[in-house]
PDB file of C-alpha atoms in Angstrom:
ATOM      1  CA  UNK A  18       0.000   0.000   0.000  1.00 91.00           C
ATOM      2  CA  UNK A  19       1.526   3.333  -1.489  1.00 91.00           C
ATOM      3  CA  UNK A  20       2.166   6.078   1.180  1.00 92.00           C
ATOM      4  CA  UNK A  21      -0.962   8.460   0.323  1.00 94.00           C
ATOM      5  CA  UNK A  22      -4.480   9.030   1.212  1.00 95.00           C
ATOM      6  CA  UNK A  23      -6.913   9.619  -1.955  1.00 95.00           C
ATOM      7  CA  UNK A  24     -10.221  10.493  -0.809  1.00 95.00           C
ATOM      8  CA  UNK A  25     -11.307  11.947   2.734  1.00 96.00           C
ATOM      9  CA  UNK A  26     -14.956  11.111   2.668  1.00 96.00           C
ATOM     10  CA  UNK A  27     -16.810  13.060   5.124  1.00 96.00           C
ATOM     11  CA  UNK A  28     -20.452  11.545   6.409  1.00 95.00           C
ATOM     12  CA  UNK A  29     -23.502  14.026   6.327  1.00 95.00           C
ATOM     13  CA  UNK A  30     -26.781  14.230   7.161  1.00 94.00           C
ATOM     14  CA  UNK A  31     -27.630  17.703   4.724  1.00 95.00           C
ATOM     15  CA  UNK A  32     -25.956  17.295   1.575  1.00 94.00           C
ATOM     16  CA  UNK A  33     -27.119  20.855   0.442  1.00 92.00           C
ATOM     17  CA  UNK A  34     -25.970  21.954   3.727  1.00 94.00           C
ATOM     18  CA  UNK A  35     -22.871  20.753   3.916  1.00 94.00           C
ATOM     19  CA  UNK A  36     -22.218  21.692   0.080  1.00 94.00           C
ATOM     20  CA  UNK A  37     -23.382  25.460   1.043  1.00 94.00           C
ATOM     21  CA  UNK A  38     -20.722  25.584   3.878  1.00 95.00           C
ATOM     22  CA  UNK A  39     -17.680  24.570   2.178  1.00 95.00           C
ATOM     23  CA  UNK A  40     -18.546  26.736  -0.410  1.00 94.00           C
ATOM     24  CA  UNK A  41     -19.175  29.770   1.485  1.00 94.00           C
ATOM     25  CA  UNK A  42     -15.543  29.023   2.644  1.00 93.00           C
ATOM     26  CA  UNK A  43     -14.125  29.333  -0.629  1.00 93.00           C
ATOM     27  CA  UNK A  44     -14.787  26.132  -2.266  1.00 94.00           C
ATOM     28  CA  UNK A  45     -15.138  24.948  -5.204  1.00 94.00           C
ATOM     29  CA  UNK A  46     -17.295  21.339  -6.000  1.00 91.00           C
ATOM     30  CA  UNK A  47     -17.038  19.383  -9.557  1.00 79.00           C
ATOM     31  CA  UNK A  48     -20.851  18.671  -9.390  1.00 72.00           C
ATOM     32  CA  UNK A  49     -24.264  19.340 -10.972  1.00 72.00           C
ATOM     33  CA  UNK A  50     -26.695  20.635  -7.858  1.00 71.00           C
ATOM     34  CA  UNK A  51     -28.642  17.178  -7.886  1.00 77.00           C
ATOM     35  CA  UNK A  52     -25.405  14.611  -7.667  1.00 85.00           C
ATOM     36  CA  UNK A  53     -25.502  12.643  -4.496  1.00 91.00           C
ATOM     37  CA  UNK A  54     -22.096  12.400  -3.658  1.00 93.00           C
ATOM     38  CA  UNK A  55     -20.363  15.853  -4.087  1.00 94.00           C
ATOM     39  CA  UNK A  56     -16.585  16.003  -5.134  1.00 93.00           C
ATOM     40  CA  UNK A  57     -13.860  19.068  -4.351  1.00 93.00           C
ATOM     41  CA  UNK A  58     -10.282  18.420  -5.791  1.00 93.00           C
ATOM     42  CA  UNK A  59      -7.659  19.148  -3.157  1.00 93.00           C
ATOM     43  CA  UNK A  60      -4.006  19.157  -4.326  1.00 91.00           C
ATOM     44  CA  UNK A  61      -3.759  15.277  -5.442  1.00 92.00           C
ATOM     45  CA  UNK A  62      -6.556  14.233  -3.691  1.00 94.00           C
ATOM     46  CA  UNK A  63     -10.474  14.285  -3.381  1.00 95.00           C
ATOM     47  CA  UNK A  64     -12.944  15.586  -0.710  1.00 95.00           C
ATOM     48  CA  UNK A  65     -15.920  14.190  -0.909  1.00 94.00           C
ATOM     49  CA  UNK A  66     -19.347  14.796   0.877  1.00 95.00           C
ATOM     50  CA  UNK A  67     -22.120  11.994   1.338  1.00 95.00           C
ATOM     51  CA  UNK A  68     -24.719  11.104   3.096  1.00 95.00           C
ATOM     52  CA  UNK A  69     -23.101   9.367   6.302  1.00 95.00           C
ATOM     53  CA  UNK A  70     -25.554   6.499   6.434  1.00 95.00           C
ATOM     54  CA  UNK A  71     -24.619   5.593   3.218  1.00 94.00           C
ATOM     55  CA  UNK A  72     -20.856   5.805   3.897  1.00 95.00           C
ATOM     56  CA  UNK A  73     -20.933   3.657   7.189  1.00 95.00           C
ATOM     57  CA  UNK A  74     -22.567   1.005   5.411  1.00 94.00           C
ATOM     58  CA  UNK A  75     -20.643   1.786   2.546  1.00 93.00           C
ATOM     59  CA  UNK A  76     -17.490   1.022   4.876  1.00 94.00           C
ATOM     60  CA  UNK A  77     -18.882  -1.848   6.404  1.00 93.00           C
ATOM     61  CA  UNK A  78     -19.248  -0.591   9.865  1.00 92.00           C
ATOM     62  CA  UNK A  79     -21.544   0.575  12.449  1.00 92.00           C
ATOM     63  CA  UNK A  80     -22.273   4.147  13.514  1.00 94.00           C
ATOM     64  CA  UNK A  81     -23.439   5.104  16.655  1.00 91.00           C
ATOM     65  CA  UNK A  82     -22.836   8.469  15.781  1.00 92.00           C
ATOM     66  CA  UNK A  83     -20.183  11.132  17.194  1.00 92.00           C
ATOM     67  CA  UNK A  84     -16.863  11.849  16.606  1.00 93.00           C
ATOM     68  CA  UNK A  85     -15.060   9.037  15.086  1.00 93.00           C
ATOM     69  CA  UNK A  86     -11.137   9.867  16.266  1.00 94.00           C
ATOM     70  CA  UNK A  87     -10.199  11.993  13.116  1.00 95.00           C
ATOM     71  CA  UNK A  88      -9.203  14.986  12.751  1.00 96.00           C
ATOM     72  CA  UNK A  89      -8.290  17.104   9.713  1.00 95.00           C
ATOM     73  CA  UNK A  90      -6.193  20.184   9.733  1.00 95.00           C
ATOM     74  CA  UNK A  91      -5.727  22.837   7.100  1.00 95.00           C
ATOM     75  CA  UNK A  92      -2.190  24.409   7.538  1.00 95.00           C
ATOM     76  CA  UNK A  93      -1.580  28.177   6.466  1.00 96.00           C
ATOM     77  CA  UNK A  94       1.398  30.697   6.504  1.00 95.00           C
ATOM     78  CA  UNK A  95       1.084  32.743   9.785  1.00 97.00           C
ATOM     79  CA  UNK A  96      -0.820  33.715  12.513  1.00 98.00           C
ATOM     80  CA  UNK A  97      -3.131  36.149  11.090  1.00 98.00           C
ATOM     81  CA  UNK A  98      -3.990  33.394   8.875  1.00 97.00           C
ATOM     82  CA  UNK A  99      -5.163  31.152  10.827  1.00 97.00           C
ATOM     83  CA  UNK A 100      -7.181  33.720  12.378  1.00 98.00           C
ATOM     84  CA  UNK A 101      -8.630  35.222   9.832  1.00 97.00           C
ATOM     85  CA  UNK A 102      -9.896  31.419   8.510  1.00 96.00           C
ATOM     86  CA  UNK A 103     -11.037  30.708  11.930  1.00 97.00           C
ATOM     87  CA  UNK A 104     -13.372  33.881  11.646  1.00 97.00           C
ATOM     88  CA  UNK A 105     -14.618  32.807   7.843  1.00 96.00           C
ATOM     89  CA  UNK A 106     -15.659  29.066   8.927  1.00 96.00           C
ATOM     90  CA  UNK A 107     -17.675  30.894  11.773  1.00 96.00           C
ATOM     91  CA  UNK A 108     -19.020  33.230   9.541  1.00 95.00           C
ATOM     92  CA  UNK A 109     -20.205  30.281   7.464  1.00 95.00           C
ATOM     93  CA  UNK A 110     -21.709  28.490  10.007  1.00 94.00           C
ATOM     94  CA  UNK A 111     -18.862  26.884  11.967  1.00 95.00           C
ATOM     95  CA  UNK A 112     -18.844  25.757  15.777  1.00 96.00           C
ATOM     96  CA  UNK A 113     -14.965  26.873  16.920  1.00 96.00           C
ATOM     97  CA  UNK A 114     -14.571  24.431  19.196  1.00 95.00           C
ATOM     98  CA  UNK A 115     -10.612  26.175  20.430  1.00 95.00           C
ATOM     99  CA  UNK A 116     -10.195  29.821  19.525  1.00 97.00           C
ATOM    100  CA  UNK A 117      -6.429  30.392  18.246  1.00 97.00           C
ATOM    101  CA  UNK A 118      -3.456  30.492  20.347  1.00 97.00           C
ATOM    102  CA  UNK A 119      -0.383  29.122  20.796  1.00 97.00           C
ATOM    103  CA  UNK A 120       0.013  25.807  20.912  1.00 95.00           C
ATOM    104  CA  UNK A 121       2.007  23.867  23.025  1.00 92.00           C
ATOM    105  CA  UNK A 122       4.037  22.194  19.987  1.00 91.00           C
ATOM    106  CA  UNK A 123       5.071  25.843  19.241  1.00 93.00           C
ATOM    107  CA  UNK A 124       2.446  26.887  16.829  1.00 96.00           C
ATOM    108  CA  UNK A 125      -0.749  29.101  16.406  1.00 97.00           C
ATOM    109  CA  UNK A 126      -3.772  27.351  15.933  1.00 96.00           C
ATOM    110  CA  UNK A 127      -7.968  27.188  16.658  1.00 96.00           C
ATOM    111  CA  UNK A 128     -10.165  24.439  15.857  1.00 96.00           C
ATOM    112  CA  UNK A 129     -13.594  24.378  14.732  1.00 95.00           C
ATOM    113  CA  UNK A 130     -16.364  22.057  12.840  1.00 95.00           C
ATOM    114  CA  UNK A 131     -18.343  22.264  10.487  1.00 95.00           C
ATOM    115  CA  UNK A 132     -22.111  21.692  10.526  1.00 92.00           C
ATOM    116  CA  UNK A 133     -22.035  17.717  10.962  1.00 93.00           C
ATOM    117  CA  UNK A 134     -19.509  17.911  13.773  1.00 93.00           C
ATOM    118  CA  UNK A 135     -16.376  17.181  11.811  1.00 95.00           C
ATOM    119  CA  UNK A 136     -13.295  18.698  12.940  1.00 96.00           C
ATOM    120  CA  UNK A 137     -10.802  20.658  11.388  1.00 95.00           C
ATOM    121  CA  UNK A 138      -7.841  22.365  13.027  1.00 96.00           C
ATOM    122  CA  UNK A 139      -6.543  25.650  11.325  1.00 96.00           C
ATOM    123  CA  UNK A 140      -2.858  25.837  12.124  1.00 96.00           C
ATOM    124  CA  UNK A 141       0.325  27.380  11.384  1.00 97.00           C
ATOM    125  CA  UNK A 142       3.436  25.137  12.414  1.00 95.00           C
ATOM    126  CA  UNK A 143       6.848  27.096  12.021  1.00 94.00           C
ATOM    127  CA  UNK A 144       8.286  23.762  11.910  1.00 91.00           C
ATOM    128  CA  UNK A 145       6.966  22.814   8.250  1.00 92.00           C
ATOM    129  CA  UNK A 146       7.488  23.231   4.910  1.00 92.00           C
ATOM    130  CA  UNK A 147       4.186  25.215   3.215  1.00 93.00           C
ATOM    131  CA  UNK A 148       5.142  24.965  -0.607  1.00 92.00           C
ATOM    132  CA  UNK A 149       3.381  27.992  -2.761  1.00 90.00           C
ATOM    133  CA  UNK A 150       0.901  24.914  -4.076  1.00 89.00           C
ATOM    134  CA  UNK A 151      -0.532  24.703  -0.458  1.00 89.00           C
ATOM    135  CA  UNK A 152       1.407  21.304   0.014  1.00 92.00           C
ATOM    136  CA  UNK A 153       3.218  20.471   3.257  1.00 92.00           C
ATOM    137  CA  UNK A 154       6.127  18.979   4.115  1.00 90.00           C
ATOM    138  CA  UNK A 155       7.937  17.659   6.966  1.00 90.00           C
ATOM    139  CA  UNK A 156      11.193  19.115   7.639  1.00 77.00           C
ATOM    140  CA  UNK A 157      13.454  18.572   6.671  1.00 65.00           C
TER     141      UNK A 157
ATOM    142  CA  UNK B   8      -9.683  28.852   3.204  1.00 91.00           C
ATOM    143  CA  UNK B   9      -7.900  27.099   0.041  1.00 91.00           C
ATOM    144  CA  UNK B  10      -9.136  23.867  -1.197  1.00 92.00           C
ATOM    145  CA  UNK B  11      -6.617  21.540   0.701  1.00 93.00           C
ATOM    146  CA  UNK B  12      -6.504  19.115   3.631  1.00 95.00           C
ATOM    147  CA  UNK B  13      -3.173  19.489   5.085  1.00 95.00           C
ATOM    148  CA  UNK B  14      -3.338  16.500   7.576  1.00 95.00           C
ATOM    149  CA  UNK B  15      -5.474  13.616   8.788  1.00 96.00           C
ATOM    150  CA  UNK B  16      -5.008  12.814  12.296  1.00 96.00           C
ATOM    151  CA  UNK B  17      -5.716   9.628  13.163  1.00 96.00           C
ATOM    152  CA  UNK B  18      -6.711   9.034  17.063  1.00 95.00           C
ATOM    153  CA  UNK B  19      -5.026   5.663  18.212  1.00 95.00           C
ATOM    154  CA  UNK B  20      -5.339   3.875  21.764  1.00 94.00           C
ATOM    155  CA  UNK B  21      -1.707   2.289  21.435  1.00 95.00           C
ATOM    156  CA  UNK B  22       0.776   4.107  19.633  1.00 94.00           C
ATOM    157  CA  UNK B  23       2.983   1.713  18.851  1.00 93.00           C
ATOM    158  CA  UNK B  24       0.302  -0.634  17.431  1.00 94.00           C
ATOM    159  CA  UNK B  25      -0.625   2.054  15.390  1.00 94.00           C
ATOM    160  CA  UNK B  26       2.151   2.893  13.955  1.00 94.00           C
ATOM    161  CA  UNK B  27       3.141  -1.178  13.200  1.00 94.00           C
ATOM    162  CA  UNK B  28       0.483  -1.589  11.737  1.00 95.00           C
ATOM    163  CA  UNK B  29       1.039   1.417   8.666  1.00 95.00           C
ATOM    164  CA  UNK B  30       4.991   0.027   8.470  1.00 94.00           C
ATOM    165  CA  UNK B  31       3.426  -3.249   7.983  1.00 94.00           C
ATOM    166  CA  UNK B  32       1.678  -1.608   5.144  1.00 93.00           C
ATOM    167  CA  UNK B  33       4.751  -0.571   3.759  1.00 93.00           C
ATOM    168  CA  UNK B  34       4.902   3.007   5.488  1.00 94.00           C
ATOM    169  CA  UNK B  35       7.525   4.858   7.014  1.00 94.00           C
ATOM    170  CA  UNK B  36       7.375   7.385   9.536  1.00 91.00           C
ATOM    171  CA  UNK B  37       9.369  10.417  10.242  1.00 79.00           C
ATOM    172  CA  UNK B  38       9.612  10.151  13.821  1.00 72.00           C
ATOM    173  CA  UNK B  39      11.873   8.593  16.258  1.00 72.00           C
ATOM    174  CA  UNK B  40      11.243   6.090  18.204  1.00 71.00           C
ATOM    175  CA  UNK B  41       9.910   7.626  21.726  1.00 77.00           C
ATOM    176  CA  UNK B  42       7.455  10.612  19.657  1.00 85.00           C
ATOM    177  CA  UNK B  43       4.238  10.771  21.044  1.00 91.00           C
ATOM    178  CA  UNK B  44       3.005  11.914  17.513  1.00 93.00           C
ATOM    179  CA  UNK B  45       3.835   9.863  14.412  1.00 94.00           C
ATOM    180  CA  UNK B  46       3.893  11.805  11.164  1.00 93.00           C
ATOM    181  CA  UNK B  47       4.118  10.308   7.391  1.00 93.00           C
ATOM    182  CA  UNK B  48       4.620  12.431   4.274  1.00 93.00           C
ATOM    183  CA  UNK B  49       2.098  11.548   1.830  1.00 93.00           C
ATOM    184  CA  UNK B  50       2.548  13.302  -0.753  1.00 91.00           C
ATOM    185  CA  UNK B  51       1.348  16.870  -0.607  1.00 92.00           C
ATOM    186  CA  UNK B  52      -0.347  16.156   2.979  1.00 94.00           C
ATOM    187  CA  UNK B  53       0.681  14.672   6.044  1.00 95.00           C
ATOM    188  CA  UNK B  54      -0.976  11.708   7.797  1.00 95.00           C
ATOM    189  CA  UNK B  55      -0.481  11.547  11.525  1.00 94.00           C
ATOM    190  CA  UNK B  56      -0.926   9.295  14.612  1.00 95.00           C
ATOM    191  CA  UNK B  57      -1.595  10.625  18.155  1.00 95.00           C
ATOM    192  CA  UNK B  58      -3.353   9.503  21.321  1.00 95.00           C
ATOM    193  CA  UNK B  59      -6.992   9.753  20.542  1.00 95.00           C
ATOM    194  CA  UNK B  60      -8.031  11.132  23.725  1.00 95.00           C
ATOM    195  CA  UNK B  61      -5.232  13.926  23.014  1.00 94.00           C
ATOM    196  CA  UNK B  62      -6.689  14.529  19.545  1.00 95.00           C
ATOM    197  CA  UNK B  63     -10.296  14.663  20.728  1.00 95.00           C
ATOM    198  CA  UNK B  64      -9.136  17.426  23.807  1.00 94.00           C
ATOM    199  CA  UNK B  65      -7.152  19.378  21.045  1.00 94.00           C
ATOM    200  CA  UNK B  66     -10.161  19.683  18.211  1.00 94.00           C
ATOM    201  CA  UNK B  67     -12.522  20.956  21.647  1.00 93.00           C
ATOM    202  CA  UNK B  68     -14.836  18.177  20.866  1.00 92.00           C
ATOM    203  CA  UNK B  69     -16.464  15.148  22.938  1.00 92.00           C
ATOM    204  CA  UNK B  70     -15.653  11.690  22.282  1.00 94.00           C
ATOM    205  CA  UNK B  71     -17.527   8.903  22.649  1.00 91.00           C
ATOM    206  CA  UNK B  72     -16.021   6.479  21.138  1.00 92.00           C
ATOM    207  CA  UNK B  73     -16.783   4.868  17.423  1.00 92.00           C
ATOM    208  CA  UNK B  74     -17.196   5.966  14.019  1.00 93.00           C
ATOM    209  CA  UNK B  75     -17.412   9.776  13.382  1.00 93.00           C
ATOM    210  CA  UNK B  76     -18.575   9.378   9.658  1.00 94.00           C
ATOM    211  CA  UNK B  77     -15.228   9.990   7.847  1.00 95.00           C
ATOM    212  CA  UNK B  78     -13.788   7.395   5.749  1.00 96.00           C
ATOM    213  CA  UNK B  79     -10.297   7.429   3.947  1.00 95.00           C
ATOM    214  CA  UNK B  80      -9.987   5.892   0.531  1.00 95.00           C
ATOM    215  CA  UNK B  81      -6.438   4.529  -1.133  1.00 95.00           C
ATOM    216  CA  UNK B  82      -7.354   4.712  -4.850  1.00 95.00           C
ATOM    217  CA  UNK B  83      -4.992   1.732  -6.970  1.00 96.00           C
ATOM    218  CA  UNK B  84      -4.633   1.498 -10.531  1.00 95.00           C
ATOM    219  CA  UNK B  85      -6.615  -1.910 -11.255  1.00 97.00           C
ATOM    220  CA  UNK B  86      -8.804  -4.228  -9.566  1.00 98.00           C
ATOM    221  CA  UNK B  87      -5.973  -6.524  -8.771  1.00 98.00           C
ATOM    222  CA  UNK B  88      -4.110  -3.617  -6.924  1.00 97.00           C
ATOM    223  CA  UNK B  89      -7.207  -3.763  -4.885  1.00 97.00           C
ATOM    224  CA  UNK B  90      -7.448  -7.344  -4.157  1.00 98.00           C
ATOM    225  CA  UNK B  91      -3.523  -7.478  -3.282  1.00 97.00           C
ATOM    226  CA  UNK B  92      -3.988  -3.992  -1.361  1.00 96.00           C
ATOM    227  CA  UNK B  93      -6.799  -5.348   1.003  1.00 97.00           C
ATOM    228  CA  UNK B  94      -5.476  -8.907   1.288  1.00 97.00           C
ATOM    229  CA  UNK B  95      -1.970  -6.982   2.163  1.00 96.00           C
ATOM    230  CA  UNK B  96      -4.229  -5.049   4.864  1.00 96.00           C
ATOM    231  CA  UNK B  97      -5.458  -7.911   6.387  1.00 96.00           C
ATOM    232  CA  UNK B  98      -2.403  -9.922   6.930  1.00 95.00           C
ATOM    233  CA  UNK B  99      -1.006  -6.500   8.716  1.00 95.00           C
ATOM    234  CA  UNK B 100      -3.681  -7.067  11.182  1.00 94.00           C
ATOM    235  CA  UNK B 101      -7.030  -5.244   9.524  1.00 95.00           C
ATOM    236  CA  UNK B 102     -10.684  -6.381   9.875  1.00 96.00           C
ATOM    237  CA  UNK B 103     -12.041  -6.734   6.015  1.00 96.00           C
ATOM    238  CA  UNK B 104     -15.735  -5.041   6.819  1.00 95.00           C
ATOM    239  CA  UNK B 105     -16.201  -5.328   2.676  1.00 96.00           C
ATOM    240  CA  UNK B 106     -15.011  -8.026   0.391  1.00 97.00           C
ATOM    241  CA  UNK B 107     -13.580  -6.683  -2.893  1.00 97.00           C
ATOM    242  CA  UNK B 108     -15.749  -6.682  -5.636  1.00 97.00           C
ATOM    243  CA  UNK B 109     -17.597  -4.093  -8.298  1.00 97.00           C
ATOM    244  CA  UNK B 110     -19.544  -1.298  -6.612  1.00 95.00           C
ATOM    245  CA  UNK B 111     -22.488   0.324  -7.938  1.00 92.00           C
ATOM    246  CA  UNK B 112     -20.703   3.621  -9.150  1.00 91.00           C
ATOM    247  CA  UNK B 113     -18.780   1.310 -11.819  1.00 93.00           C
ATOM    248  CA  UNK B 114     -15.600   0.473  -9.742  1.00 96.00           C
ATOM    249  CA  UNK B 115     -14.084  -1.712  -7.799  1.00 97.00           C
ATOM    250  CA  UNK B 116     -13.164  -1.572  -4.183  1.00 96.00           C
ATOM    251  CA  UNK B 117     -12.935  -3.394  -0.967  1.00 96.00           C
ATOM    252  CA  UNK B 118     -13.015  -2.147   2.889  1.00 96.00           C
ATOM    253  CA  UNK B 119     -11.222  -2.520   5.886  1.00 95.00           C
ATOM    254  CA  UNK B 120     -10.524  -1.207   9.088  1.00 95.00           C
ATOM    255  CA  UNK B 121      -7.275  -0.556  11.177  1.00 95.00           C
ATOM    256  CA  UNK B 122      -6.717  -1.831  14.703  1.00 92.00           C
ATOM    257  CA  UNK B 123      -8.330   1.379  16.007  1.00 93.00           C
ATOM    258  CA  UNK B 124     -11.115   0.649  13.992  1.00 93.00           C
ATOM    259  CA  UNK B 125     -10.554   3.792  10.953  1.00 95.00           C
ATOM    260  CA  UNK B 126     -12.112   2.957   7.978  1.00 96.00           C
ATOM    261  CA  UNK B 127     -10.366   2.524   4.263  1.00 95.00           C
ATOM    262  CA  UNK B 128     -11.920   2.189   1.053  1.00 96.00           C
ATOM    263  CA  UNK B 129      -9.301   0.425  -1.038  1.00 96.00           C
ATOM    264  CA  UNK B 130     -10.756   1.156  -4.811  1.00 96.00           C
ATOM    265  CA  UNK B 131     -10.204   1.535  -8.143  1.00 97.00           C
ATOM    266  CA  UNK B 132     -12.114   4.096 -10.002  1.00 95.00           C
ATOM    267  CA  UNK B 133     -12.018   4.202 -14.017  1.00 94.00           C
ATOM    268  CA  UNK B 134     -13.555   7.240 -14.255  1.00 91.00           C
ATOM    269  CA  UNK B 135     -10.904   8.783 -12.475  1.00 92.00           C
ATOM    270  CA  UNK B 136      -7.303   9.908 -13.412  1.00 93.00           C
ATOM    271  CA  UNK B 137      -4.494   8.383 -11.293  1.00 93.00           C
ATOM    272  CA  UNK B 138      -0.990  10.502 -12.049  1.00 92.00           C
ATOM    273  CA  UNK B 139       2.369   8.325 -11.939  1.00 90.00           C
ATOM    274  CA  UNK B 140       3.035  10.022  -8.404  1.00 89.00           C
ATOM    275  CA  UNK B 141      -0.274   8.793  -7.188  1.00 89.00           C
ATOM    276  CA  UNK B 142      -2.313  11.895  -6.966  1.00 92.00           C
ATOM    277  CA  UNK B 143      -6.020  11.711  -8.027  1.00 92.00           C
ATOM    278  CA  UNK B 144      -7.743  13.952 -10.587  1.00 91.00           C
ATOM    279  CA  UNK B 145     -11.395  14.291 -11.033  1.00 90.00           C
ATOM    280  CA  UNK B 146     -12.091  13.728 -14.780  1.00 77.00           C
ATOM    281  CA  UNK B 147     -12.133  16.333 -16.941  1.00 65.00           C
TER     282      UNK B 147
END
């Protein structure tokens, strides 16, 4: 198994929702307004949003519901950044769930998520690479 | 916010399980041997380990324990990648919650789920383009 992650799927219960939110964040999806499963392209890999009873039994587990143990983060250039993206997932509808600070790894970073309870941590980490393409890389 | 995902944090119960499990997979991590945080390039992103209890306390969200509705996919180049892919999975110590086989968008894909119970979707998807350093386009 290659060292790479292809898809993130994330579960939800409000596809037009969920679609809205993203999008009021800056997204762009790859699908007509009545597709079931929507798709945003993400460097090399895929986010997609669908309905999370569908994708538990798609995975061949049970959900009881709640968080699941995963967390995603987006990683940006400074401080101010990950402010200012902390204030635009509120302003679309996000719960911040940490407000940024420093971190005790030696960062700046909040946390919020989005309207189905997924998490995402906004972060800048001195310690990384952040190439102009928005990839990261461990250093060195 | 761009249109990334800079890294998936996966919560894990036993570290070191964890993170045999992924080398068993053919991974390798950038960390020495007493980190309480396990990090692996993958490609533009990073894919990390950490105490799930940790992760749940950092993201300012409650955890109960189970699925949270995201699932990770490893997209392969054929359906025999698949097959070897999920068969390689399960001798590394994964429960197989789907057998490989076609799926009703017009792939092929299989399931399983890592000792901490994360969900992969092992697939490959024709209508898809898979680049020669493994990152996947949505087609056009």
């Amino acid at each position: 198994m290659e060292q790479r992650v292809s898809v993130v799927t994330l579960g939800v219960k409000d596809l037009g929702r969920a679609r809205a939110f993203y999008e009021a964040l800056g997204w762009s999806a790859r699908a007509a307004p009545d597709d079931d499963v929507i798709f945003f392209q993400a460097g090399g890999m895929v986010v997609s949003l669908w309905d999370r009873q569908s994708l538990a039994a798609d995975s061949g587990i049970h959900d009881a519901g709640g968080y699941g143990g995963i967390t995603l983060a987006h990683n940006v250039a400074s401080p101010a950044e990950v402010d200012a993206v902390v204030a635009e997932a509120e302003a679309a509808g996000a719960a911040v769930t940490r407000r940024p600070g420093t971190t005790f790894w030696g960062g700046y970073s909040g946390a919020f998520t989005d309207p189905d309870g997924h998490p995402w941590e906004v972060a800048h980490n001195p310690h990384w690479t952040l190439d102009e393409d928005g990839s990261v890389r461990l250093t060195p």
